[in-house]
JSON list of C-alpha atoms in Angstrom, two decimals:
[
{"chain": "O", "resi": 1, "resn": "UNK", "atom": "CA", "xyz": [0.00, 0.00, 0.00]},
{"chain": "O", "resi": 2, "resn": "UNK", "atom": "CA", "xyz": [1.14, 4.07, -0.41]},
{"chain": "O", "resi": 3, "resn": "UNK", "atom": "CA", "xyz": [2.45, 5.02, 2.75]},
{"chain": "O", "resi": 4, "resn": "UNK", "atom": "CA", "xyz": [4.29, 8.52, 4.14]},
{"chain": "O", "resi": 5, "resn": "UNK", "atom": "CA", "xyz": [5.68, 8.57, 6.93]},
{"chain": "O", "resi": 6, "resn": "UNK", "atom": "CA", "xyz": [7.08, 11.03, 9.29]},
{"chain": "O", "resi": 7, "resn": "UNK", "atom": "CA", "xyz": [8.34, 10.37, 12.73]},
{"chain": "O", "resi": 8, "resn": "UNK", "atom": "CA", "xyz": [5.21, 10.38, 14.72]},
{"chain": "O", "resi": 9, "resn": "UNK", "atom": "CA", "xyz": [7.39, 11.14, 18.04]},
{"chain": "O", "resi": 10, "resn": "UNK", "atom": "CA", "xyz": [8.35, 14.60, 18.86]},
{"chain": "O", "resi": 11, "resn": "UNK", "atom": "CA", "xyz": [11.85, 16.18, 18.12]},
{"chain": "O", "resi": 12, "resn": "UNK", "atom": "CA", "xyz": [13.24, 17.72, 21.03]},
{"chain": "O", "resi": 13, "resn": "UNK", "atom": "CA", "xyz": [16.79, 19.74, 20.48]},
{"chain": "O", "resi": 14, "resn": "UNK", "atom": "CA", "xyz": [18.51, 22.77, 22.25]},
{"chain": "O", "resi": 15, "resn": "UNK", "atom": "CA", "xyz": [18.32, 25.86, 20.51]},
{"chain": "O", "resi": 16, "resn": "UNK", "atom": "CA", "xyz": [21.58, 26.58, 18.27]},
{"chain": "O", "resi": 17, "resn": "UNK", "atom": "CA", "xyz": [21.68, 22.54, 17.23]},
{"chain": "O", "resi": 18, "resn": "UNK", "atom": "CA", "xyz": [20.87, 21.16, 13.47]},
{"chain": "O", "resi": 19, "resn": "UNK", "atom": "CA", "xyz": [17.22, 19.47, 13.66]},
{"chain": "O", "resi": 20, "resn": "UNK", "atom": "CA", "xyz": [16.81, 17.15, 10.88]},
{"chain": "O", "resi": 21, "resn": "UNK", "atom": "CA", "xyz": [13.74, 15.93, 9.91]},
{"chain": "O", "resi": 22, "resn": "UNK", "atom": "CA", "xyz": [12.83, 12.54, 7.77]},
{"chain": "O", "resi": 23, "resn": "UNK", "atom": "CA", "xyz": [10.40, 12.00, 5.35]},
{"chain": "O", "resi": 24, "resn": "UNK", "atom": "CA", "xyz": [9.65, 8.43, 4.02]},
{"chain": "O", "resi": 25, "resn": "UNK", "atom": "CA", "xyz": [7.72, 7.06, 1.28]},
{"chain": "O", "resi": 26, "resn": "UNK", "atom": "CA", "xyz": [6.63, 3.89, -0.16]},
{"chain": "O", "resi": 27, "resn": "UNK", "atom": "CA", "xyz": [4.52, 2.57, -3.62]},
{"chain": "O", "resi": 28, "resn": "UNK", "atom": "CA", "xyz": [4.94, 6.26, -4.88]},
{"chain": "O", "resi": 29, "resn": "UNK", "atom": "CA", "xyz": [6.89, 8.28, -7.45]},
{"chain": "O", "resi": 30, "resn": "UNK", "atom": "CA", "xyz": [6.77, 11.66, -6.72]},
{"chain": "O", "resi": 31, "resn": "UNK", "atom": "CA", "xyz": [7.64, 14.16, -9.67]},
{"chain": "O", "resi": 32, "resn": "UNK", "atom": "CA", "xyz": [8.48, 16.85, -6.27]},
{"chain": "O", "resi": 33, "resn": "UNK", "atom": "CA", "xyz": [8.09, 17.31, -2.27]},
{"chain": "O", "resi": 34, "resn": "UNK", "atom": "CA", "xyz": [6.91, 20.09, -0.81]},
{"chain": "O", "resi": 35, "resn": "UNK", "atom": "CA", "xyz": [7.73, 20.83, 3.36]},
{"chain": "O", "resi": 36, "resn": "UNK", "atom": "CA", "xyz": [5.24, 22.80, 5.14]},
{"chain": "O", "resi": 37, "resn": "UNK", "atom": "CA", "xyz": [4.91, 24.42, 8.73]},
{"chain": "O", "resi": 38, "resn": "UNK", "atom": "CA", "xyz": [1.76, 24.13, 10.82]},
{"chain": "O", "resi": 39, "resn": "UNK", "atom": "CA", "xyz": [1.32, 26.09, 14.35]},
{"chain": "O", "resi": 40, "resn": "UNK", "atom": "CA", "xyz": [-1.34, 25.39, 16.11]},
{"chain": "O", "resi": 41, "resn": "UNK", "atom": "CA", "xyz": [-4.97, 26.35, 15.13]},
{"chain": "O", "resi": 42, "resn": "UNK", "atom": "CA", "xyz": [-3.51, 27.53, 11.57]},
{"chain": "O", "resi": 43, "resn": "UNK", "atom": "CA", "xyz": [-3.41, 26.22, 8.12]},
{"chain": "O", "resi": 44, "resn": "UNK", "atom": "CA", "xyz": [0.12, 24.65, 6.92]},
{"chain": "O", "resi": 45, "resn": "UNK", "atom": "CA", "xyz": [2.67, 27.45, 5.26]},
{"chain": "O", "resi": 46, "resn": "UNK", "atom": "CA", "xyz": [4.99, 26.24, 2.57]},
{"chain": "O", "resi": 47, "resn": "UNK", "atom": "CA", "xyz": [8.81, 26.36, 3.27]},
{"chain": "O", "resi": 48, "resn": "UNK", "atom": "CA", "xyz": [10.45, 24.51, 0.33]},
{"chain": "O", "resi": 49, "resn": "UNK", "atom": "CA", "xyz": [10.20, 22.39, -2.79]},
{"chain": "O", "resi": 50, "resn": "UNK", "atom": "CA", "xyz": [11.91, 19.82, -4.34]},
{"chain": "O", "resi": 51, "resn": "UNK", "atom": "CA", "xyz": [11.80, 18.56, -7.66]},
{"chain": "O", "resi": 52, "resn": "UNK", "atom": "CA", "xyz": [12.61, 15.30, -8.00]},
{"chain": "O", "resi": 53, "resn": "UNK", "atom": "CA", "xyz": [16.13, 16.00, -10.31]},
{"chain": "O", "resi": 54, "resn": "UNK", "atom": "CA", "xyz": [16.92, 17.86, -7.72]},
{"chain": "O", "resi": 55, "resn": "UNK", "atom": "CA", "xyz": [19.26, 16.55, -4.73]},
{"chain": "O", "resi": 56, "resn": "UNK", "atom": "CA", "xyz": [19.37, 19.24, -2.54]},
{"chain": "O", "resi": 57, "resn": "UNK", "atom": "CA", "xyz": [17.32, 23.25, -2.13]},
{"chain": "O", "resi": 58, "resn": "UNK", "atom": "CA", "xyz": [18.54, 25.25, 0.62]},
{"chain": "O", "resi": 59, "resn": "UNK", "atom": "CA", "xyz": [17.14, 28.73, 1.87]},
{"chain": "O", "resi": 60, "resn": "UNK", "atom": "CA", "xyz": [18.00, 30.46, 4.64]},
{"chain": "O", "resi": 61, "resn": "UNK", "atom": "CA", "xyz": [18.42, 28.60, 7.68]},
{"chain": "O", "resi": 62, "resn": "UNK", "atom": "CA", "xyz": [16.58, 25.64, 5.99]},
{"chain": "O", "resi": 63, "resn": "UNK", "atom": "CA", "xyz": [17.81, 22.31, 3.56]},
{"chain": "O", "resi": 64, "resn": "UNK", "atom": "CA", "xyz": [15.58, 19.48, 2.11]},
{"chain": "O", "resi": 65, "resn": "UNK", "atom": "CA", "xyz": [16.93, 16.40, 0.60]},
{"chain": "O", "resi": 66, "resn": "UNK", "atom": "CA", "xyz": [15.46, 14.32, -1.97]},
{"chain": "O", "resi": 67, "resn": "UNK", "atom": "CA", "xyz": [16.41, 10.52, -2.60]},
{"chain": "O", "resi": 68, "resn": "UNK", "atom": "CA", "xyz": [14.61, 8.93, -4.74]},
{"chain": "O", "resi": 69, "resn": "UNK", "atom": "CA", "xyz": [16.32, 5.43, -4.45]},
{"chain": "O", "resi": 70, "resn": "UNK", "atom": "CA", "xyz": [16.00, 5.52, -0.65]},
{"chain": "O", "resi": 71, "resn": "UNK", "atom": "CA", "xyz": [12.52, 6.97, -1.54]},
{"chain": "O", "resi": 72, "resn": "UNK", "atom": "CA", "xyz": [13.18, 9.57, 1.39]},
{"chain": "O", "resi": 73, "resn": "UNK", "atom": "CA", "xyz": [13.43, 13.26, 2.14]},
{"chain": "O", "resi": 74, "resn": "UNK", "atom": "CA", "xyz": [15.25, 14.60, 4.84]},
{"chain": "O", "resi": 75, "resn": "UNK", "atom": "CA", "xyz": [14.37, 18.54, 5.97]},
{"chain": "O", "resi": 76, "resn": "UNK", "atom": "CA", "xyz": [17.34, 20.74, 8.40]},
{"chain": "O", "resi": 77, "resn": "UNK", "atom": "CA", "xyz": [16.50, 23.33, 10.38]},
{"chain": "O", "resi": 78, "resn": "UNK", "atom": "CA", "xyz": [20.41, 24.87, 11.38]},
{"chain": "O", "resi": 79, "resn": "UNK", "atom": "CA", "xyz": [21.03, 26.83, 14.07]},
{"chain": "O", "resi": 80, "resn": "UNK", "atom": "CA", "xyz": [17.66, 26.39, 15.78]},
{"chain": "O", "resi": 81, "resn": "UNK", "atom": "CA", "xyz": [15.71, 28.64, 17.55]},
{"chain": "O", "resi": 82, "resn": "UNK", "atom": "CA", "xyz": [12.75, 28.45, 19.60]},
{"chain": "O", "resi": 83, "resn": "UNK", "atom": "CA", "xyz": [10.20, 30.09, 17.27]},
{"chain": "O", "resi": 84, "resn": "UNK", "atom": "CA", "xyz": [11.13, 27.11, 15.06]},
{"chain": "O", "resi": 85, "resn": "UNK", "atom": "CA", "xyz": [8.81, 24.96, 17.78]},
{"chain": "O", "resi": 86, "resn": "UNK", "atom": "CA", "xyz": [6.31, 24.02, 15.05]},
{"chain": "O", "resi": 87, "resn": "UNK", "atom": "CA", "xyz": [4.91, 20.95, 13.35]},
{"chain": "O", "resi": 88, "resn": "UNK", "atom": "CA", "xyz": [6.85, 20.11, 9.92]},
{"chain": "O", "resi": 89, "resn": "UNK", "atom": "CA", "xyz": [4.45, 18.14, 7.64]},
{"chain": "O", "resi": 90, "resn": "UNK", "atom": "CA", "xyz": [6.14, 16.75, 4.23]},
{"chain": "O", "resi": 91, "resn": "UNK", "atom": "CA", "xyz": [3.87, 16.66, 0.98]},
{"chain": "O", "resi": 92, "resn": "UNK", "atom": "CA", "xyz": [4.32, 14.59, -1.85]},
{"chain": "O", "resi": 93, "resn": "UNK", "atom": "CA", "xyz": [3.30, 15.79, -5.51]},
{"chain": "O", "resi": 94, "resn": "UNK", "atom": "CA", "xyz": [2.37, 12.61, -7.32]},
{"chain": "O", "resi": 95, "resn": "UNK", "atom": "CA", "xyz": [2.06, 13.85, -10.97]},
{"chain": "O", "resi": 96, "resn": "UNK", "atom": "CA", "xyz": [1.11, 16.63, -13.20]},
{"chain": "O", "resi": 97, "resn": "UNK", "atom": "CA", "xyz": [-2.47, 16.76, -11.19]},
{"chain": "O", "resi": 98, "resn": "UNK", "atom": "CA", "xyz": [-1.48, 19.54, -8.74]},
{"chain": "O", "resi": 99, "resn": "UNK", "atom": "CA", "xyz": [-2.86, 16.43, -6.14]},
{"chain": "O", "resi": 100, "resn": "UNK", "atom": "CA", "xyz": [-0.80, 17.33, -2.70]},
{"chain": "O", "resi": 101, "resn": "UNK", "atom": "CA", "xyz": [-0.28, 14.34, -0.43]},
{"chain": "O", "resi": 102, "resn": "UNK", "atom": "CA", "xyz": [0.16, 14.99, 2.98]},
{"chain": "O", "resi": 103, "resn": "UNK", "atom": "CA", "xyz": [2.22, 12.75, 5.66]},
{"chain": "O", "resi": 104, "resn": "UNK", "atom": "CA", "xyz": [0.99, 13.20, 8.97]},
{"chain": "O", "resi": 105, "resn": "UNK", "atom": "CA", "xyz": [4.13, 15.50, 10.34]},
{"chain": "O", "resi": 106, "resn": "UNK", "atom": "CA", "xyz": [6.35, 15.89, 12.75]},
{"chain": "O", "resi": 107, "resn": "UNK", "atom": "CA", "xyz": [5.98, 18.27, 16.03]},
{"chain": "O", "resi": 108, "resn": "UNK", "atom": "CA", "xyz": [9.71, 19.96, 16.41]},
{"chain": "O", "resi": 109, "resn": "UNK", "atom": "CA", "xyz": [10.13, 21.52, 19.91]},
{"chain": "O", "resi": 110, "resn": "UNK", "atom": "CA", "xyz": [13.28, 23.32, 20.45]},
{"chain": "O", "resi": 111, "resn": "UNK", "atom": "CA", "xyz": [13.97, 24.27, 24.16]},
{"chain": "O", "resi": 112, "resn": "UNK", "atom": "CA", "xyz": [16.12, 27.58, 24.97]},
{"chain": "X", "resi": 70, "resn": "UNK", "atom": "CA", "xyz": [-2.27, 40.06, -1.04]},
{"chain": "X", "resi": 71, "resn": "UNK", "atom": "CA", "xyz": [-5.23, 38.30, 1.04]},
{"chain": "X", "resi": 72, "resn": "UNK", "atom": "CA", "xyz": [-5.08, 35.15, 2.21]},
{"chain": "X", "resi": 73, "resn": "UNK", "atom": "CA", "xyz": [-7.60, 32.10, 2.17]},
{"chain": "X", "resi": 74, "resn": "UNK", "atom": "CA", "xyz": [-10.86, 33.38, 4.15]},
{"chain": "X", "resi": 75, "resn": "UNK", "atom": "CA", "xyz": [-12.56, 30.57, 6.15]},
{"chain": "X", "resi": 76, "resn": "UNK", "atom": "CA", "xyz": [-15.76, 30.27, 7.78]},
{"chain": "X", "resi": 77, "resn": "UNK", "atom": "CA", "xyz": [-17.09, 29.86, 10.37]},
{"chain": "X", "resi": 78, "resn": "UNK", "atom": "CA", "xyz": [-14.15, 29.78, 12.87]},
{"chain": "X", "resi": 79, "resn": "UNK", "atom": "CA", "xyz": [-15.41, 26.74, 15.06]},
{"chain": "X", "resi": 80, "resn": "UNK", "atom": "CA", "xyz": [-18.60, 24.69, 15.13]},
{"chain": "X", "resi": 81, "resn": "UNK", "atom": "CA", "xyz": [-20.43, 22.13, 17.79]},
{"chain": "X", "resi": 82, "resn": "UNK", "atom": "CA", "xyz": [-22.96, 20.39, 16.25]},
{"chain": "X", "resi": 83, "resn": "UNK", "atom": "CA", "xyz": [-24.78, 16.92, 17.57]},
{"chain": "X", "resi": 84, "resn": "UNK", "atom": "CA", "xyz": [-24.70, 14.14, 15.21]},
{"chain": "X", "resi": 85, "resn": "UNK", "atom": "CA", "xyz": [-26.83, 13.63, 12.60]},
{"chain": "X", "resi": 86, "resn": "UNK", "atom": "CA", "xyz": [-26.98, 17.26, 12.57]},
{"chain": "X", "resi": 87, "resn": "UNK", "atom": "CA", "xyz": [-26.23, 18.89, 9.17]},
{"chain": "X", "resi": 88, "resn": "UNK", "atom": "CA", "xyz": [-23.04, 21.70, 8.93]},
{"chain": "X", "resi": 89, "resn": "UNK", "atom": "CA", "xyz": [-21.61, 23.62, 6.33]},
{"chain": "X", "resi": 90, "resn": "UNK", "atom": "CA", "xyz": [-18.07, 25.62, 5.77]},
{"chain": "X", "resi": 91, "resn": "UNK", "atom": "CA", "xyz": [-17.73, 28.12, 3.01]},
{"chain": "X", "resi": 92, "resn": "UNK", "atom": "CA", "xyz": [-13.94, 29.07, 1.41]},
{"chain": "X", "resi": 93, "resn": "UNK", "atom": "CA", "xyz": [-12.85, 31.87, -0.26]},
{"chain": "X", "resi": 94, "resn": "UNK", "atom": "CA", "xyz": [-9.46, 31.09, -1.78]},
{"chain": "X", "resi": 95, "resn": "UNK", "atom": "CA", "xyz": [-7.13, 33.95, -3.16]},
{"chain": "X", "resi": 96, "resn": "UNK", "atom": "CA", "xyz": [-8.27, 35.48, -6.18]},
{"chain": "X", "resi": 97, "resn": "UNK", "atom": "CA", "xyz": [-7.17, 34.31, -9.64]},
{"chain": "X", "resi": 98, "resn": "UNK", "atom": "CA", "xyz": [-6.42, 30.63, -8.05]},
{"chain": "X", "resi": 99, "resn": "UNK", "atom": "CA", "xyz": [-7.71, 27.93, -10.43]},
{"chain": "X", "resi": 100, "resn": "UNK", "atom": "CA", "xyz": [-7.36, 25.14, -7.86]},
{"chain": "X", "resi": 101, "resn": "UNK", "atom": "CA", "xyz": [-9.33, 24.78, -4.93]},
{"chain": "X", "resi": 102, "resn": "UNK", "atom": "CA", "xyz": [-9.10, 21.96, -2.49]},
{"chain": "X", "resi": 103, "resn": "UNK", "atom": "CA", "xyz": [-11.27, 20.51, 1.05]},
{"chain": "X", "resi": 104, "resn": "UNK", "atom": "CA", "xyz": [-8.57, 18.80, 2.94]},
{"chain": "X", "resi": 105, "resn": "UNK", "atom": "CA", "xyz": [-10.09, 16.83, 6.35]},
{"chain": "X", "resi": 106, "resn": "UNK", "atom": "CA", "xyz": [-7.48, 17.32, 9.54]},
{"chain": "X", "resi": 107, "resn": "UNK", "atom": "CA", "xyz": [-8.38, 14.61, 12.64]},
{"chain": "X", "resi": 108, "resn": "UNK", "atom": "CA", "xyz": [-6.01, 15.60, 15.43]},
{"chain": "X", "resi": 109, "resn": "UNK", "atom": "CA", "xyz": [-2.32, 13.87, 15.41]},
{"chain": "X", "resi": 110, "resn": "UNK", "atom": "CA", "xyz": [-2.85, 13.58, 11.66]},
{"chain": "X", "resi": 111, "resn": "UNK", "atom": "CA", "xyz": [-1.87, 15.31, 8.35]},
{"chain": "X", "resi": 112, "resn": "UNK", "atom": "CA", "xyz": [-4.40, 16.39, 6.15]},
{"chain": "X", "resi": 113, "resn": "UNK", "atom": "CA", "xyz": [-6.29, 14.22, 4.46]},
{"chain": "X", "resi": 114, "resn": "UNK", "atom": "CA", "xyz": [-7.32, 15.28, 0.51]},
{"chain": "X", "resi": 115, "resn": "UNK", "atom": "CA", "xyz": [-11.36, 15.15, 0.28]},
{"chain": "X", "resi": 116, "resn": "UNK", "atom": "CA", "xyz": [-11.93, 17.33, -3.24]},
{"chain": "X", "resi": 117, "resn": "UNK", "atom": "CA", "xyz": [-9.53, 19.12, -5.39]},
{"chain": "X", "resi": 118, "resn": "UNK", "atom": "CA", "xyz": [-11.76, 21.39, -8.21]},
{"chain": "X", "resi": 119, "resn": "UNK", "atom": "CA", "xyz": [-9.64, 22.97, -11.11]},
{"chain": "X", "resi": 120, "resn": "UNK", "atom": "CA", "xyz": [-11.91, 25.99, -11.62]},
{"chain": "X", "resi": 121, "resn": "UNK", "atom": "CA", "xyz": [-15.83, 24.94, -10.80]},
{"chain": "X", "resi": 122, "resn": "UNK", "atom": "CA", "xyz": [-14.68, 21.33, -12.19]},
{"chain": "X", "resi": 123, "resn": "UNK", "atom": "CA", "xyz": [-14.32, 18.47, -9.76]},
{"chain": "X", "resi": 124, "resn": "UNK", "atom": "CA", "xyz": [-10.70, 16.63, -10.59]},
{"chain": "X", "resi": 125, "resn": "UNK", "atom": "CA", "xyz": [-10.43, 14.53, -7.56]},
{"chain": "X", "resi": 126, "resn": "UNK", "atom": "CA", "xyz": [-13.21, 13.56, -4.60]},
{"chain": "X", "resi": 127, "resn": "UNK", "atom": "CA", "xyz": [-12.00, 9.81, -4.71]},
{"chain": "X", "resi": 128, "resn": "UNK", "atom": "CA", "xyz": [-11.42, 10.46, -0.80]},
{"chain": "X", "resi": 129, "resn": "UNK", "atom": "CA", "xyz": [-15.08, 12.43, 0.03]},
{"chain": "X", "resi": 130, "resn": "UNK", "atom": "CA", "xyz": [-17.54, 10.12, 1.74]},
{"chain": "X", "resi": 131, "resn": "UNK", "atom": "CA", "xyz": [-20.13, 11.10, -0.82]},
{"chain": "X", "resi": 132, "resn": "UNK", "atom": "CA", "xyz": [-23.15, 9.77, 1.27]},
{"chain": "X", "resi": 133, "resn": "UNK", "atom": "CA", "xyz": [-22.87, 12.35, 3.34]},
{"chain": "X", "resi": 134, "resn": "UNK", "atom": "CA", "xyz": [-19.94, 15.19, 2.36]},
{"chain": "X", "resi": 135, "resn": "UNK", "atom": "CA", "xyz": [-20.90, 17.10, -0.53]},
{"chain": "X", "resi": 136, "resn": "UNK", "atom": "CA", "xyz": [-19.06, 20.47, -2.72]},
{"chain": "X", "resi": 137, "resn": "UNK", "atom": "CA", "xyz": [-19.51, 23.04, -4.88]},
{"chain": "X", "resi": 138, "resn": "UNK", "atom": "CA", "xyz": [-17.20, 25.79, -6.68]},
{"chain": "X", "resi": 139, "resn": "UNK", "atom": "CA", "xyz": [-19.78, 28.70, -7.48]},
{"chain": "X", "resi": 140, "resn": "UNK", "atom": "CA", "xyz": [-17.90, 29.80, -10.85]},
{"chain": "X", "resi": 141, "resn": "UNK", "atom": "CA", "xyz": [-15.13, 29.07, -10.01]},
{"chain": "X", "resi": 142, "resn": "UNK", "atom": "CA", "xyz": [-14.47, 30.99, -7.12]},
{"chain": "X", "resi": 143, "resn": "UNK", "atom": "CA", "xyz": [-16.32, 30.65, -3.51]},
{"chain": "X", "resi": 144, "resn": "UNK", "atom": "CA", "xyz": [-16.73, 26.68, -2.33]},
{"chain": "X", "resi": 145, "resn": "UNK", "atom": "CA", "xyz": [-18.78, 25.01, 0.28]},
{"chain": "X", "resi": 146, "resn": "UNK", "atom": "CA", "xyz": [-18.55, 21.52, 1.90]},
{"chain": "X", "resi": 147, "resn": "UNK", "atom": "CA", "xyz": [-21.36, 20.16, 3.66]},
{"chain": "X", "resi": 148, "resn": "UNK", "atom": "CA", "xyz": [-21.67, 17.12, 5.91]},
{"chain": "X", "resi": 149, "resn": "UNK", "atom": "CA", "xyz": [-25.36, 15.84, 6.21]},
{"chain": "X", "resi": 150, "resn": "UNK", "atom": "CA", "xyz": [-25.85, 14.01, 8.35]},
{"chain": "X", "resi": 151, "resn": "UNK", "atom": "CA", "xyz": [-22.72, 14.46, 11.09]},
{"chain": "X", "resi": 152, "resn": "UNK", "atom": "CA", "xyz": [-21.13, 11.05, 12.95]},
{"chain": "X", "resi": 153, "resn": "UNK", "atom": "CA", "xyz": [-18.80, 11.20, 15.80]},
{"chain": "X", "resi": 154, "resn": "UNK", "atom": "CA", "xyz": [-15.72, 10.58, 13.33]},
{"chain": "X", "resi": 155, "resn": "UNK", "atom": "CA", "xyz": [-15.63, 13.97, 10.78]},
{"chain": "X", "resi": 156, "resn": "UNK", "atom": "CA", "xyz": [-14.87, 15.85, 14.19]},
{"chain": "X", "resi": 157, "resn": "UNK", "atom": "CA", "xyz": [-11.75, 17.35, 12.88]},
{"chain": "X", "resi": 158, "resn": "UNK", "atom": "CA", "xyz": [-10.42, 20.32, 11.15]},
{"chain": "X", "resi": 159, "resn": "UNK", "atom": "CA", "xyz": [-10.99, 21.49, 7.86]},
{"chain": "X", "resi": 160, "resn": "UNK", "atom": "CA", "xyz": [-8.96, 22.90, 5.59]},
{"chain": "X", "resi": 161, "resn": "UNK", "atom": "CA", "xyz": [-9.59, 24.75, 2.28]},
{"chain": "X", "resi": 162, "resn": "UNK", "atom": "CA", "xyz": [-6.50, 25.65, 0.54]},
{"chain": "X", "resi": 163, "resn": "UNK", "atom": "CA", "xyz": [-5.84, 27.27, -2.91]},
{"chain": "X", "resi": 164, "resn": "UNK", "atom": "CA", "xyz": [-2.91, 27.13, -5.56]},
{"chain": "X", "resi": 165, "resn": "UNK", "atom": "CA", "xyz": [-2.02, 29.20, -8.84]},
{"chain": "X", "resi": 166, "resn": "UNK", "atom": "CA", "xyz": [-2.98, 27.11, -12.12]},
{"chain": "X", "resi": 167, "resn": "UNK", "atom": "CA", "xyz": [0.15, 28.41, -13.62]},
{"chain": "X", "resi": 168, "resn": "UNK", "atom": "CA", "xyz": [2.80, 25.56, -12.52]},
{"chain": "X", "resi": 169, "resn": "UNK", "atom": "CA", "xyz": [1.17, 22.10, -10.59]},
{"chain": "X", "resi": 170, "resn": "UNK", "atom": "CA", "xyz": [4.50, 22.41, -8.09]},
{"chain": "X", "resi": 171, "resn": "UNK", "atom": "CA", "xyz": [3.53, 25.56, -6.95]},
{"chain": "X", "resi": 172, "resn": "UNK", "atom": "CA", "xyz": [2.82, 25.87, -3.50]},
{"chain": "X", "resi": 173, "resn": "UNK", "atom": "CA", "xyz": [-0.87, 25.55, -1.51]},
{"chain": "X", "resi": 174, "resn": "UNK", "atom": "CA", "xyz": [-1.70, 28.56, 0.15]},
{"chain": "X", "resi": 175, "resn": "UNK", "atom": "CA", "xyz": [-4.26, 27.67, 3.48]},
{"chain": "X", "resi": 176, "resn": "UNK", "atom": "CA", "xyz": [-7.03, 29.00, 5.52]},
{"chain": "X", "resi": 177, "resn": "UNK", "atom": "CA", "xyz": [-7.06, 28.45, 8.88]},
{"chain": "X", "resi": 178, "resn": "UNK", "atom": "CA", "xyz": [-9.60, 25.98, 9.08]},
{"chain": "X", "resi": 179, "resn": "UNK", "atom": "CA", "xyz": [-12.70, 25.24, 10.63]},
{"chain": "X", "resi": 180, "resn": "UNK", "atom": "CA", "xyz": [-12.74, 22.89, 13.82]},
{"chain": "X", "resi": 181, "resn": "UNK", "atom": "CA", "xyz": [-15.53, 21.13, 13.64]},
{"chain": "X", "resi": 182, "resn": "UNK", "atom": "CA", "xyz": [-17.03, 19.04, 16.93]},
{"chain": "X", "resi": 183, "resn": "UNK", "atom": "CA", "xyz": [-19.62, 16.55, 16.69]},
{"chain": "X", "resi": 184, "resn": "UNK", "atom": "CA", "xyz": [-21.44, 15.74, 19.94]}
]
């Protein structure tokens, strides 16, 4: 069956470290990945896509990796701060459908 | 530019009850799309529309959820009648025809309780 999956535990890191964030996927070929932020009580906010030619995008503070042989995306946060405390929810763009598949995310807490 | 306008904010309703949610997504989007939120989980596609055209409601329960796109703008989802299980969130979110990577732009929901 199509799975995503995102670590269902919560991240917990000291502000200033790397957080890294996985993103696997099974029974899917994704043409690109797209990483969102959620806070709670509001609608996810896109960070950063991915095509899938693409190995790496970076911006800012922020880096998503794309492999599509390990069929996994991995999503940094450097030098972390506590306003990065969110939930991180991965997408996966199946085809030329604009159809958004969502996994079910990852809560990030990053303690000062 | 404005964002995705969702109403109402929150709603209690007993089940069996009938409730409705109306989206305004940001004008000059082509695609619209009802995504269902249950605590702990990501969102959950129910209908994408490309304009006031339905391209994908595999996922809508369609004995009881229904849509519409009024040309091609304004959408509403209904649930008639309510169970326990469609308390959740949901999302209407909106996206550019121009390129099918670009990014979803989201309301911010409507949490919906059934009693």
């Amino acid at each position: 069956s199509q799975k995503i999956e995102q670590n269902s535990e919560a991240l917990n890191i000291q502000e200033g470290k790397t957080a890294t964030l996985t993103c696997n996927y099974t029974n899917y070929s994704p043409a690109y990945l797209q990483w969102y932020r959620q806070d709670p009580g509001r609608g996810p906010v896109f960070l950063l896509l991915i095509r899938e030619n693409e190995k790496e995008k970076r911006k800012e503070r922020l880096k998503v990796t794309f492999d599509t042989t390990l069929k996994q995306s991995l999503f940094h946060i450097t030098a972390s701060q506590p306003a990065d405390s969110a939930t991180y929810l991965c997408a996966l763009g199946v085809d030329s459908s604009y159809k958004l598949i969502f996994g079910s995310g990852t809560r990030l807490l990053v303690r000062p | 530019e404005a964002g995705v306008a969702q109403s109402p904010r929150y709603k209690i309703i007993e089940k069996r009850q009938s409730v409705a949610f109306w989206c305004n997504p940001i004008s000059g989007h082509a695609t619209l799309y009802w995504y269902q939120q249950i605590l702990g989980q990501g969102p959950k596609l129910l209908i994408q529309f490309q304009n006031n055209g339905v391209v994908d409601d595999s996922q809508l329960p369609k004995d009881r959820f229904s849509a519409e796109r009024l040309k091609g703008v304004d959408s509403t989802l209904k649930i008639q009648p309510a169970k326990l299980e469609d308390s959740a969130v949901y999302l209407c979110a909106s996206r550019q025809g121009s390129s099918y990577n670009s990014p979803l732009h989201f309301g911010n929901g409507t949490r919906l309780t059934v009693t």
